[in-house]
Coordinates of C-alpha atoms in Angstrom, one line a residue:
X1 CA 0.0 0.2 0.2
X2 CA 1.3 3.9 -0.5
X3 CA 2.3 5.5 2.4
X4 CA 0.1 8.3 2.8
X5 CA 0.5 11.6 4.3
X6 CA -2.8 13.0 5.8
X7 CA -3.2 16.3 6.4
X8 CA -4.6 17.6 9.5
X9 CA -8.7 19.3 9.2
X10 CA -9.1 22.3 9.8
X11 CA -8.9 23.8 13.4
X12 CA -11.1 23.1 15.5
X13 CA -11.8 24.1 18.8
X14 CA -8.6 23.1 21.4
X15 CA -11.6 23.2 24.7
X16 CA -13.5 20.6 22.2
X17 CA -10.1 17.9 20.9
X18 CA -9.6 18.7 25.1
X19 CA -12.8 17.2 26.1
X20 CA -13.5 14.7 23.4
X21 CA -9.9 13.1 24.5
X22 CA -11.5 12.7 28.1
X23 CA -14.7 11.4 26.5
X24 CA -13.1 8.4 24.8
X25 CA -10.6 7.2 27.3
X26 CA -12.9 5.2 29.9
X27 CA -14.7 3.8 26.5
X28 CA -11.3 1.2 26.1
X29 CA -11.2 0.7 29.9
X30 CA -13.1 -3.1 29.6
X31 CA -11.6 -5.5 28.6
X32 CA -13.4 -7.1 25.7
X33 CA -15.3 -10.2 25.7
X34 CA -17.2 -12.2 23.5
X35 CA -20.3 -13.1 23.3
X36 CA -24.2 -11.5 23.9
X37 CA -26.6 -9.3 21.3
X38 CA -25.2 -6.0 19.6
X39 CA -29.1 -4.4 19.4
X40 CA -29.1 -1.2 17.1
X41 CA -31.8 0.4 16.4
X42 CA -32.6 1.8 12.7
X43 CA -34.5 5.6 11.7
X44 CA -35.3 4.0 8.5
X45 CA -38.2 1.4 8.4
X46 CA -35.7 -0.5 6.4
X47 CA -32.5 -1.6 4.2
X48 CA -31.6 0.9 1.8
X49 CA -29.4 -2.5 0.3
X50 CA -28.2 -5.4 1.6
X51 CA -26.1 -6.8 -1.6
X52 CA -22.8 -6.1 -2.2
X53 CA -24.3 -5.6 -5.7
X54 CA -25.3 -2.4 -5.2
X55 CA -25.0 -1.3 -1.6
X56 CA -23.0 1.7 -0.6
X57 CA -24.7 4.1 1.5
X58 CA -21.9 3.4 4.4
X59 CA -25.4 2.5 6.7
X60 CA -25.3 -0.6 4.1
X61 CA -21.7 -1.6 4.2
X62 CA -21.6 -1.2 7.9
X63 CA -23.9 -4.5 7.9
X64 CA -22.3 -5.9 5.3
X65 CA -19.3 -5.5 6.9
X66 CA -20.6 -8.0 9.2
X67 CA -21.6 -10.4 6.5
X68 CA -19.4 -10.6 3.2
X69 CA -15.6 -10.4 3.0
X70 CA -13.5 -9.8 0.3
X71 CA -9.5 -9.7 -1.0
X72 CA -7.9 -7.2 1.1
X73 CA -9.9 -5.3 4.0
X74 CA -9.2 -2.7 7.6
X75 CA -8.5 -4.2 10.2
X76 CA -10.6 -0.9 12.2
X77 CA -9.6 1.4 14.9
X78 CA -9.7 2.8 18.6
X79 CA -9.2 6.0 17.7
X80 CA -10.6 7.7 14.7
X81 CA -12.0 6.4 11.4
X82 CA -8.2 8.2 9.0
X83 CA -6.1 6.1 12.0
X84 CA -7.3 2.6 9.5
X85 CA -5.6 3.6 6.6
X86 CA -3.9 -0.2 6.2
X87 CA -4.6 -3.1 4.4
X88 CA -4.8 -6.8 5.8
X89 CA -5.2 -10.1 4.0
X90 CA -8.6 -10.7 4.0
X91 CA -10.3 -14.2 2.1
X92 CA -6.2 -14.1 0.4
X93 CA -3.7 -14.6 2.0
X94 CA -0.8 -13.7 -0.5
X95 CA -1.1 -12.0 -3.1
X96 CA 1.8 -11.1 -6.1
X97 CA 1.5 -8.7 -8.7
X98 CA 3.5 -8.5 -11.7
X99 CA 6.0 -6.3 -12.8
X100 CA 4.4 -3.5 -14.9
X101 CA 1.9 -3.2 -11.7
X102 CA -0.5 -4.9 -14.1
X103 CA -2.2 -7.9 -13.0
X104 CA -2.7 -9.4 -9.3
X105 CA -2.7 -13.0 -8.3
X106 CA -4.2 -13.7 -5.2
X107 CA -3.9 -17.2 -3.9
X108 CA -6.9 -17.5 -1.2
X109 CA -6.8 -18.8 2.5
X110 CA -7.5 -22.5 3.0
X111 CA -10.5 -22.8 5.9
X112 CA -13.1 -20.4 4.4
X113 CA -16.4 -21.0 4.2
X114 CA -19.7 -19.5 3.3
X115 CA -22.7 -19.8 5.9
X116 CA -26.3 -19.0 5.8
X117 CA -28.3 -21.2 2.8
X118 CA -25.0 -23.0 1.6
X119 CA -22.2 -23.7 3.5
X120 CA -19.5 -24.4 1.9
X121 CA -15.7 -23.9 0.9
X122 CA -15.9 -20.0 -0.2
X123 CA -13.6 -20.7 -4.4
X124 CA -11.8 -18.6 -6.9
X125 CA -14.5 -18.8 -8.9
X126 CA -16.9 -16.7 -5.9
X127 CA -14.7 -13.9 -6.9
X128 CA -15.1 -14.1 -10.7
X129 CA -19.0 -14.2 -10.9
X130 CA -19.2 -11.6 -8.1
X131 CA -17.2 -9.8 -10.9
X132 CA -19.9 -11.1 -13.6
X133 CA -22.6 -9.7 -11.9
X134 CA -21.4 -6.2 -11.9
X135 CA -23.2 -5.6 -14.9
X136 CA -26.4 -7.3 -14.7
X137 CA -29.1 -5.0 -16.4
X138 CA -31.6 -6.2 -14.2
X139 CA -28.7 -4.4 -10.8
X140 CA -25.9 -2.4 -11.8
X141 CA -22.5 -2.5 -9.5
X142 CA -23.1 0.7 -7.1
X143 CA -19.8 1.9 -8.4
X144 CA -19.3 1.1 -12.0
X145 CA -17.5 4.0 -12.6
X146 CA -14.3 2.2 -10.5
X147 CA -14.5 -1.7 -12.5
X148 CA -15.1 0.3 -16.1
X149 CA -11.0 1.6 -15.7
X150 CA -9.4 -0.8 -13.5
X151 CA -10.6 -4.1 -15.4
X152 CA -9.8 -5.2 -18.6
X153 CA -11.8 -6.3 -21.3
X154 CA -15.2 -4.9 -18.4
X155 CA -17.0 -2.6 -20.9
X156 CA -17.0 -4.1 -23.2
X157 CA -18.7 -7.0 -21.0
X158 CA -20.7 -5.3 -19.6
X159 CA -21.8 -3.6 -23.3
X160 CA -22.8 -6.7 -24.5
X161 CA -24.1 -7.5 -21.1
X162 CA -26.9 -4.8 -21.9
X163 CA -28.4 -6.0 -24.6
X164 CA -30.1 -8.8 -22.4
X165 CA -33.4 -8.4 -21.6
X166 CA -34.6 -7.5 -18.0
X167 CA -37.0 -9.8 -15.7
X168 CA -35.4 -13.2 -17.4
X169 CA -33.6 -14.2 -15.3
X170 CA -32.3 -17.2 -16.8
X171 CA -31.8 -14.9 -19.9
X172 CA -28.4 -13.3 -17.2
X173 CA -28.0 -16.3 -16.1
X174 CA -27.0 -17.9 -19.1
X175 CA -25.1 -14.8 -19.5
X176 CA -22.7 -15.4 -17.4
X177 CA -22.1 -18.7 -18.1
X178 CA -21.1 -18.2 -21.7
X179 CA -19.0 -15.0 -21.2
X180 CA -16.0 -13.9 -19.8
X181 CA -14.1 -10.8 -18.2
X182 CA -10.9 -10.8 -20.0
X183 CA -8.6 -9.4 -17.3
X184 CA -10.5 -11.5 -14.2
X185 CA -10.2 -15.4 -13.8
X186 CA -9.7 -18.1 -11.2
X187 CA -6.9 -20.7 -12.8
X188 CA -8.1 -23.4 -9.9
X189 CA -10.2 -22.9 -7.2
X190 CA -7.6 -21.3 -4.6
X191 CA -6.2 -18.6 -7.6
X192 CA -7.7 -15.2 -8.8
X193 CA -5.9 -12.9 -10.7
X194 CA -7.5 -10.1 -11.9
X195 CA -5.3 -8.0 -14.8
X196 CA -6.2 -4.3 -15.2
X197 CA -4.5 -2.5 -19.1
X198 CA -3.3 0.6 -16.9
X199 CA -0.6 -0.2 -13.2
X200 CA -3.6 1.8 -10.8
X201 CA -2.0 3.3 -8.0
X202 CA -4.9 2.5 -5.6
X203 CA -5.3 -0.7 -7.1
X204 CA -6.1 -2.8 -3.9
X205 CA -8.2 -0.2 -1.8
X206 CA -10.9 -0.6 -5.1
X207 CA -10.8 -4.6 -4.6
X208 CA -11.2 -3.6 -0.4
X209 CA -14.7 -2.5 -1.2
X210 CA -17.8 -4.7 0.0
X211 CA -18.5 -5.0 -4.4
X212 CA -15.8 -7.4 -4.6
X213 CA -17.4 -9.8 -2.4
X214 CA -17.7 -13.3 -3.2
X215 CA -20.9 -14.5 -4.1
X216 CA -22.3 -18.2 -4.5
X217 CA -23.8 -19.2 -8.4
X218 CA -25.6 -21.3 -7.5
X219 CA -27.9 -19.4 -5.0
X220 CA -27.5 -16.0 -6.3
X221 CA -28.0 -16.5 -9.7
X222 CA -32.2 -17.4 -8.5
X223 CA -32.8 -13.9 -7.7
X224 CA -33.0 -10.6 -8.3
X225 CA -30.2 -8.9 -7.0
X226 CA -31.3 -7.4 -3.9
X227 CA -34.1 -8.3 -3.2
X228 CA -36.4 -9.4 -1.3
X229 CA -35.9 -13.1 -1.5
X230 CA -32.8 -12.7 -2.3
X231 CA -31.6 -10.5 0.8
X232 CA -33.0 -13.9 3.2
X233 CA -30.9 -15.9 1.2
X234 CA -28.0 -14.9 -0.6
X235 CA -24.7 -16.6 0.8
X236 CA -22.6 -14.6 3.9
X237 CA -19.4 -14.9 3.1
X238 CA -18.5 -13.0 6.2
X239 CA -18.9 -13.9 10.1
X240 CA -22.1 -13.3 10.6
X241 CA -25.0 -14.6 8.0
X242 CA -29.2 -14.2 8.7
X243 CA -30.6 -16.0 10.6
X244 CA -33.8 -13.8 10.1
X245 CA -35.0 -10.9 8.3
X246 CA -38.6 -9.2 8.5
X247 CA -38.8 -6.4 6.1
X248 CA -39.4 -3.1 8.2
X249 CA -39.0 -4.7 11.7
X250 CA -36.2 -6.7 12.0
X251 CA -32.9 -8.4 10.9
X252 CA -31.2 -10.6 12.5
X253 CA -27.4 -12.4 12.5
X254 CA -26.1 -15.0 14.3
X255 CA -22.5 -16.0 14.7
X256 CA -21.5 -18.3 11.4
X257 CA -21.1 -22.1 13.3
X258 CA -18.3 -22.5 10.4
X259 CA -16.1 -18.8 11.0
X260 CA -12.9 -19.2 12.2
X261 CA -11.5 -16.4 13.4
X262 CA -7.6 -18.0 12.5
X263 CA -8.5 -16.8 9.0
X264 CA -9.8 -12.9 9.9
X265 CA -6.9 -10.3 10.7
X266 CA -10.0 -7.1 10.8
X267 CA -13.5 -8.8 12.5
X268 CA -13.1 -9.8 15.6
X269 CA -16.7 -10.1 16.2
X270 CA -17.0 -11.4 19.3
X271 CA -21.0 -10.7 19.9
X272 CA -23.0 -13.7 19.0
X273 CA -25.6 -12.2 17.6
X274 CA -26.6 -8.6 15.7
X275 CA -30.2 -7.7 15.6
X276 CA -30.8 -4.1 14.1
X277 CA -34.9 -3.3 14.8
X278 CA -36.4 -1.1 11.8
X279 CA -39.5 0.7 13.5
X280 CA -38.0 3.7 15.6
X281 CA -39.4 5.7 13.0
X282 CA -38.2 8.8 14.8
X283 CA -34.4 10.4 15.7
X284 CA -36.1 11.0 19.3
X285 CA -37.1 7.7 19.6
X286 CA -33.9 5.9 18.2
X287 CA -32.1 8.3 21.1
X288 CA -35.2 6.7 23.9
X289 CA -33.9 3.6 22.7
X290 CA -29.9 4.2 23.7
X291 CA -30.3 6.0 26.4
X292 CA -32.2 2.8 27.8
X293 CA -30.1 0.4 26.8
X294 CA -32.8 -1.0 24.4
X295 CA -30.2 -0.9 21.9
X296 CA -26.8 0.0 21.5
X297 CA -25.6 1.6 18.5
X298 CA -27.8 3.0 15.4
X299 CA -28.1 3.1 11.7
X300 CA -29.4 5.5 9.3
X301 CA -28.9 8.3 12.2
X302 CA -26.6 10.7 10.2
X303 CA -26.2 13.2 14.0
X304 CA -27.4 12.7 16.2
X305 CA -29.8 15.8 16.9
X306 CA -27.5 18.9 18.5
X307 CA -29.4 18.8 21.2
X308 CA -28.3 14.9 22.6
X309 CA -24.6 16.3 20.9
X310 CA -24.8 19.2 23.7
X311 CA -26.3 16.6 27.2
X312 CA -23.8 13.9 26.4
X313 CA -20.2 17.2 25.5
X314 CA -21.9 18.5 29.1
X315 CA -21.6 14.9 30.3
X316 CA -17.8 14.2 29.3
X317 CA -19.9 11.4 28.9
X318 CA -17.9 8.0 27.3
X319 CA -20.4 6.4 25.2
X320 CA -20.3 10.1 22.6
X321 CA -17.3 8.7 19.8
X322 CA -16.7 11.6 17.4
X323 CA -13.8 12.2 15.0
X324 CA -13.0 13.8 11.4
X325 CA -15.0 11.7 8.3
X326 CA -13.8 13.0 5.4
X327 CA -17.5 13.9 4.6
X328 CA -19.0 16.4 3.5
X329 CA -22.3 18.2 2.2
X330 CA -23.0 19.9 -0.8
X331 CA -25.9 21.2 -2.7
X332 CA -25.7 19.9 -6.1
X333 CA -26.9 20.7 -9.7
X334 CA -30.0 19.1 -12.3
X335 CA -27.0 18.6 -15.2
X336 CA -28.3 16.0 -16.8
X337 CA -28.2 16.3 -20.5
X338 CA -31.7 17.3 -22.2
X339 CA -33.2 18.4 -18.7
X340 CA -33.7 22.3 -19.0
X341 CA -36.0 25.3 -16.5
X342 CA -35.5 29.1 -15.8
X343 CA -32.8 27.3 -13.5
X344 CA -31.5 25.3 -15.0
X345 CA -30.3 27.4 -17.4
X346 CA -29.1 30.2 -15.5
X347 CA -27.5 27.6 -12.7
X348 CA -24.7 26.6 -16.3
X349 CA -23.7 30.1 -15.6
X350 CA -20.5 31.0 -13.9
X351 CA -21.8 33.5 -11.9
X352 CA -24.9 32.3 -10.5
X353 CA -23.2 28.9 -9.2
X354 CA -20.1 31.5 -8.0
X355 CA -23.2 33.7 -6.7
X356 CA -24.9 30.7 -4.8
X357 CA -21.8 29.7 -3.2
X358 CA -21.2 33.7 -2.3
X359 CA -24.6 33.0 -0.2
X360 CA -24.4 30.7 1.1
X361 CA -23.3 31.1 5.3
X362 CA -21.0 27.6 6.0
X363 CA -21.1 29.0 10.1
X364 CA -25.0 28.9 10.3
X365 CA -25.3 25.3 8.5
X366 CA -22.2 24.3 11.2
X367 CA -24.2 26.0 13.9
X368 CA -26.8 24.5 12.4
X369 CA -25.4 20.9 12.9
X370 CA -24.3 21.2 15.7
X371 CA -21.7 23.1 15.7
X372 CA -17.8 22.6 15.4
X373 CA -17.6 19.1 17.2
X374 CA -19.8 18.1 14.0
X375 CA -18.9 20.0 11.4
X376 CA -16.2 22.2 9.8
X377 CA -17.1 24.9 6.6
X378 CA -15.7 24.0 3.7
X379 CA -15.2 25.4 0.5
X380 CA -13.5 22.8 -1.6
X381 CA -14.5 19.1 -3.8
X382 CA -11.1 17.8 -1.7
X383 CA -12.1 16.8 2.7
X384 CA -9.4 16.6 4.7
X385 CA -8.8 13.3 5.2
X386 CA -8.5 12.3 1.8
X387 CA -4.7 12.7 -0.5
X388 CA -4.3 15.8 -2.0
X389 CA -6.3 18.0 0.7
X390 CA -4.5 21.4 0.7
X391 CA -7.4 24.3 1.9
X392 CA -8.3 26.2 -0.9
X393 CA -11.2 28.9 -1.1
X394 CA -11.5 30.2 -4.5
X395 CA -14.8 32.3 -2.7
X396 CA -13.8 32.9 0.8
X397 CA -16.3 36.0 3.0
X398 CA -15.5 36.7 6.1
X399 CA -15.9 34.6 8.8
X400 CA -17.1 31.4 6.2
X401 CA -20.7 33.5 6.7
X402 CA -21.3 34.3 2.9
X403 CA -21.5 37.7 1.2
X404 CA -25.1 38.5 0.1
X405 CA -23.6 42.0 -1.6
X406 CA -21.4 40.5 -3.4
X407 CA -23.8 36.8 -4.4
X408 CA -26.6 39.6 -5.8
X409 CA -24.0 41.2 -7.5
X410 CA -22.6 38.6 -9.8
X411 CA -26.9 37.6 -10.3
X412 CA -26.8 41.1 -12.2
X413 CA -23.6 40.3 -13.7
X414 CA -25.6 37.5 -15.3
X415 CA -28.5 38.9 -16.7
X416 CA -30.7 38.6 -12.7
X417 CA -30.7 42.1 -11.3
X418 CA -33.9 40.8 -9.4
X419 CA -32.3 37.0 -8.6
X420 CA -33.6 33.9 -9.1
X421 CA -36.0 31.2 -8.1
X422 CA -34.5 27.9 -8.2
X423 CA -37.0 24.9 -7.2
X424 CA -35.1 22.8 -3.9
X425 CA -34.8 19.0 -4.0
X426 CA -34.8 17.7 0.4
X427 CA -34.9 13.9 2.2
X428 CA -37.5 14.6 4.5
X429 CA -36.0 13.8 7.8
X430 CA -34.8 15.9 10.5
X431 CA -31.3 17.0 9.6
X432 CA -32.1 17.4 6.5
X433 CA -34.6 20.1 6.7
X434 CA -32.7 22.1 9.0
X435 CA -30.0 21.7 6.2
X436 CA -32.9 23.1 3.7
X437 CA -34.8 26.0 6.3
X438 CA -31.0 27.3 6.7
X439 CA -30.2 27.3 3.5
X440 CA -33.2 29.1 2.2
X441 CA -33.5 31.7 4.6
X442 CA -29.6 32.7 3.7
X443 CA -29.8 32.6 0.6
X444 CA -32.8 34.6 0.5
X445 CA -31.2 37.4 1.9
X446 CA -29.0 37.2 -1.5
X447 CA -32.0 37.1 -3.9
X448 CA -32.2 33.8 -4.3
X449 CA -34.9 31.8 -4.1
X450 CA -36.0 28.2 -2.8
X451 CA -39.0 27.1 -3.7
X452 CA -38.1 24.0 -1.7
X453 CA -39.8 20.0 -2.2
X454 CA -39.9 17.6 -0.2
X455 CA -38.4 14.0 -1.2
X456 CA -39.3 10.6 1.0
X457 CA -36.2 9.6 2.0
X458 CA -37.1 5.5 0.1
X459 CA -37.5 7.6 -3.1
X460 CA -35.4 10.4 -3.7
X461 CA -33.0 8.3 -5.1
X462 CA -35.1 6.8 -8.3
X463 CA -36.7 10.6 -8.2
X464 CA -33.6 12.6 -8.6
X465 CA -32.6 10.7 -11.5
X466 CA -35.9 10.8 -13.8
X467 CA -35.1 12.9 -16.5
X468 CA -39.0 14.1 -15.9
X469 CA -39.0 15.0 -12.5
X470 CA -39.2 18.4 -11.5
X471 CA -35.8 20.3 -9.8
X472 CA -33.0 22.6 -10.9
X473 CA -31.3 22.1 -7.2
X474 CA -30.7 18.3 -4.2
X475 CA -29.2 20.4 -0.9
X476 CA -28.8 17.0 0.9
X477 CA -25.7 16.4 -1.4
X478 CA -23.3 14.2 0.1
X479 CA -20.4 11.6 0.1
X480 CA -18.1 9.7 2.3
X481 CA -14.6 8.5 1.5
X482 CA -15.1 4.9 0.4
X483 CA -11.7 4.7 2.2
X484 CA -9.3 7.3 4.3
X485 CA -6.3 8.8 2.1
X486 CA -5.6 7.7 -0.8
X487 CA -9.7 7.3 -2.3
X488 CA -10.2 11.0 -4.5
X489 CA -10.2 8.5 -7.5
X490 CA -13.4 8.8 -6.5
X491 CA -14.5 12.3 -6.4
X492 CA -11.8 13.6 -9.0
X493 CA -11.6 10.8 -10.7
X494 CA -15.4 9.0 -10.8
X495 CA -18.3 11.1 -9.8
X496 CA -16.5 14.4 -12.0
X497 CA -15.2 11.9 -14.6
X498 CA -17.0 11.8 -17.2
X499 CA -14.4 9.6 -19.1
X500 CA -15.8 7.6 -15.5
X501 CA -18.9 8.6 -15.2
X502 CA -20.6 9.4 -18.4
X503 CA -23.7 11.6 -17.6
X504 CA -27.5 7.9 -17.7
X505 CA -29.1 6.0 -15.1
X506 CA -26.5 6.0 -12.4
X507 CA -24.6 9.0 -12.4
X508 CA -24.6 10.1 -8.5
X509 CA -27.7 13.2 -7.7
X510 CA -27.3 13.3 -11.9
X511 CA -24.4 15.2 -11.2
X512 CA -23.2 15.3 -14.3
X513 CA -19.5 16.6 -14.6
X514 CA -17.5 16.9 -17.6
X515 CA -13.9 19.2 -17.7
X516 CA -11.5 18.2 -19.8
X517 CA -8.9 19.1 -17.8
X518 CA -9.6 17.4 -15.3
X519 CA -10.5 13.8 -16.5
X520 CA -6.6 14.9 -18.3
X521 CA -4.9 14.8 -14.9
X522 CA -6.9 11.8 -13.5
X523 CA -6.0 10.0 -16.1
X524 CA -2.3 11.1 -15.1
X525 CA -3.4 10.2 -11.6
X526 CA -4.2 6.7 -12.1
X527 CA -0.9 4.8 -12.9
X528 CA 1.5 7.3 -10.7
X529 CA 3.6 6.6 -7.6
X530 CA 3.0 9.8 -6.2
X531 CA -0.3 11.0 -6.9
X532 CA -1.1 13.6 -4.2
X533 CA 0.0 16.5 -6.7
X534 CA -2.0 15.7 -9.1
X535 CA -5.4 15.9 -7.1
X536 CA -4.0 19.0 -5.4
X537 CA -3.8 21.1 -8.7
X538 CA -7.6 19.3 -9.9
X539 CA -9.3 20.3 -7.1
X540 CA -8.9 23.8 -7.6
X541 CA -9.4 23.9 -11.3
X542 CA -12.8 21.6 -9.9
X543 CA -13.7 23.7 -7.0
X544 CA -12.8 27.2 -9.1
X545 CA -16.1 25.5 -11.7
X546 CA -18.5 24.4 -8.8
X547 CA -19.8 21.7 -10.4
X548 CA -21.5 21.0 -6.8
X549 CA -21.7 23.7 -3.7
X550 CA -19.4 22.5 -1.1
X551 CA -21.7 22.7 2.6
X552 CA -19.7 21.3 5.1
X553 CA -17.6 18.6 6.2
X554 CA -19.1 16.5 8.6
X555 CA -17.0 15.1 11.9
X556 CA -18.9 11.8 12.4
X557 CA -20.2 11.0 15.6
X558 CA -21.9 7.7 17.1
X559 CA -23.7 7.6 21.3
X560 CA -23.7 3.8 22.5
X561 CA -25.6 2.7 25.2
X562 CA -23.4 1.9 28.5
X563 CA -23.3 -2.0 27.5
X564 CA -21.3 -1.5 24.7
X565 CA -17.3 -1.7 25.8
X566 CA -14.9 -1.8 23.2
X567 CA -15.6 0.6 20.5
X568 CA -14.4 0.3 17.1
X569 CA -14.5 2.7 13.5
X570 CA -14.7 1.3 11.0
X571 CA -13.7 3.7 7.5
X572 CA -14.5 2.0 5.3
X573 CA -18.3 1.8 6.9
X574 CA -17.6 5.8 8.3
X575 CA -19.0 4.3 11.0
X576 CA -19.5 1.3 13.5
X577 CA -17.1 -1.4 13.1
X578 CA -19.9 -4.0 14.1
X579 CA -18.2 -6.5 13.8
X580 CA -15.2 -5.7 16.8
X581 CA -17.6 -4.3 18.9
X582 CA -17.3 -5.9 22.5
X583 CA -20.9 -5.7 25.1
X584 CA -21.3 -6.3 28.2
X585 CA -22.7 -10.0 29.2

């Protein structure tokens, strides 16, 4: 793994850092013990995805951490997310790299098994099948842009697969069985070979993602990807398997009998069972369950309510956990092709995007999130825990409080002396509503009127990618690094690189950004032994162009019950590592 220098986040109040040090110390006093049940209260009524093919939220990755394993992974850290950056072998015991850096040959461990609907040994062909599922037209892998660029023959394979009719499981299986990806092969049950046409400095990091998990073809081929039946029956390659799944009610994961702890360097699997309760329905209900001991931690609670955070800080509670995360919130712009409105046409002008950036009161937004413990103002695309970060603000304002006069001046220059009105979509939960209301209030002072349009949590992704949907801006855009450190490809080489993420179905947030200068720098960065300066340069170019409007960088905050004795962060999940948390029995 390449050595990465992590640049520090913006300065946080010294008083908070002292308090945070005091908060963390008691949480690690108890020696971890095996056994017991970890109870999780979910804010949402169900998982947004529960298949390594489709899961791409931090919540789905938190649960998939327990039910999937990869070739390589991260072991978790009790200190913070950016400390969890050292790759360790997972299902692979070792690997060889060709002199040109383009071919990796992985040698699998011996005692690795599926659990659940099948308990056979995991073989190299299960990885091949899992990757061959990526292009299934019934359900495409959630981060296909990575694999378009790093797997030889993948684009051609996907192009052919796209011709297979949807809704026909037999047709999908027949295609997978009769077609190969030239860059992925299993010479025998213990050997997996992955080849790329180019050298990629972050190749092992990409393979650490949950997408690259072994999948049993004899089971997965029976069900549509991530369908209800698939969720109940997809075999687990991790230390826990699905014991029961009552959609909208409860998910129960139990430790697999054939899980070999000595084969897993990353997951201790302290608890015997993990129960996820989907009936909480509100932030207050989730917090109450944790505070009364009915639950040990939360799912889909992006951050506890502001009052709850202040309560825990004031008491120096050891059950409040906080870390820099590299995650960010931003306003996305509807840049889909052939989609137009007065607002969209206005936002295609650089001066209007600049006016929008000047109009945002980032200090007000940070305060609305709970202050510096919860967030810091952000004015650029790259965040503080990923490579290439150098603090940069192309449109600075005093105290990050915005500059309405400057925003009005730019709007007038662009031909809108009387201001503009934008249809602004937002997600309907308490935190995102707070962001929407705060933005509406602050932008009005600059002559930008937001017509707020609520989008339900269960349907906003489909809505935002439908060209017929009405919206100019989405107020709750967000990302979390797919891994800490060298994960800049996700943003500058992925979401914003039109060579990797062309406009169309599946484009994240319908961003549809295209900048040839960025694409050129990204192409130089992938094979580089030192990509950091290239990403820094690209960040300055793109942050100035404003493909989206950065708002704030989030610190990850979690509260737990007093039963939790061994708190651990997972850099992939960007929150709790449920396979390394222990509870009092």
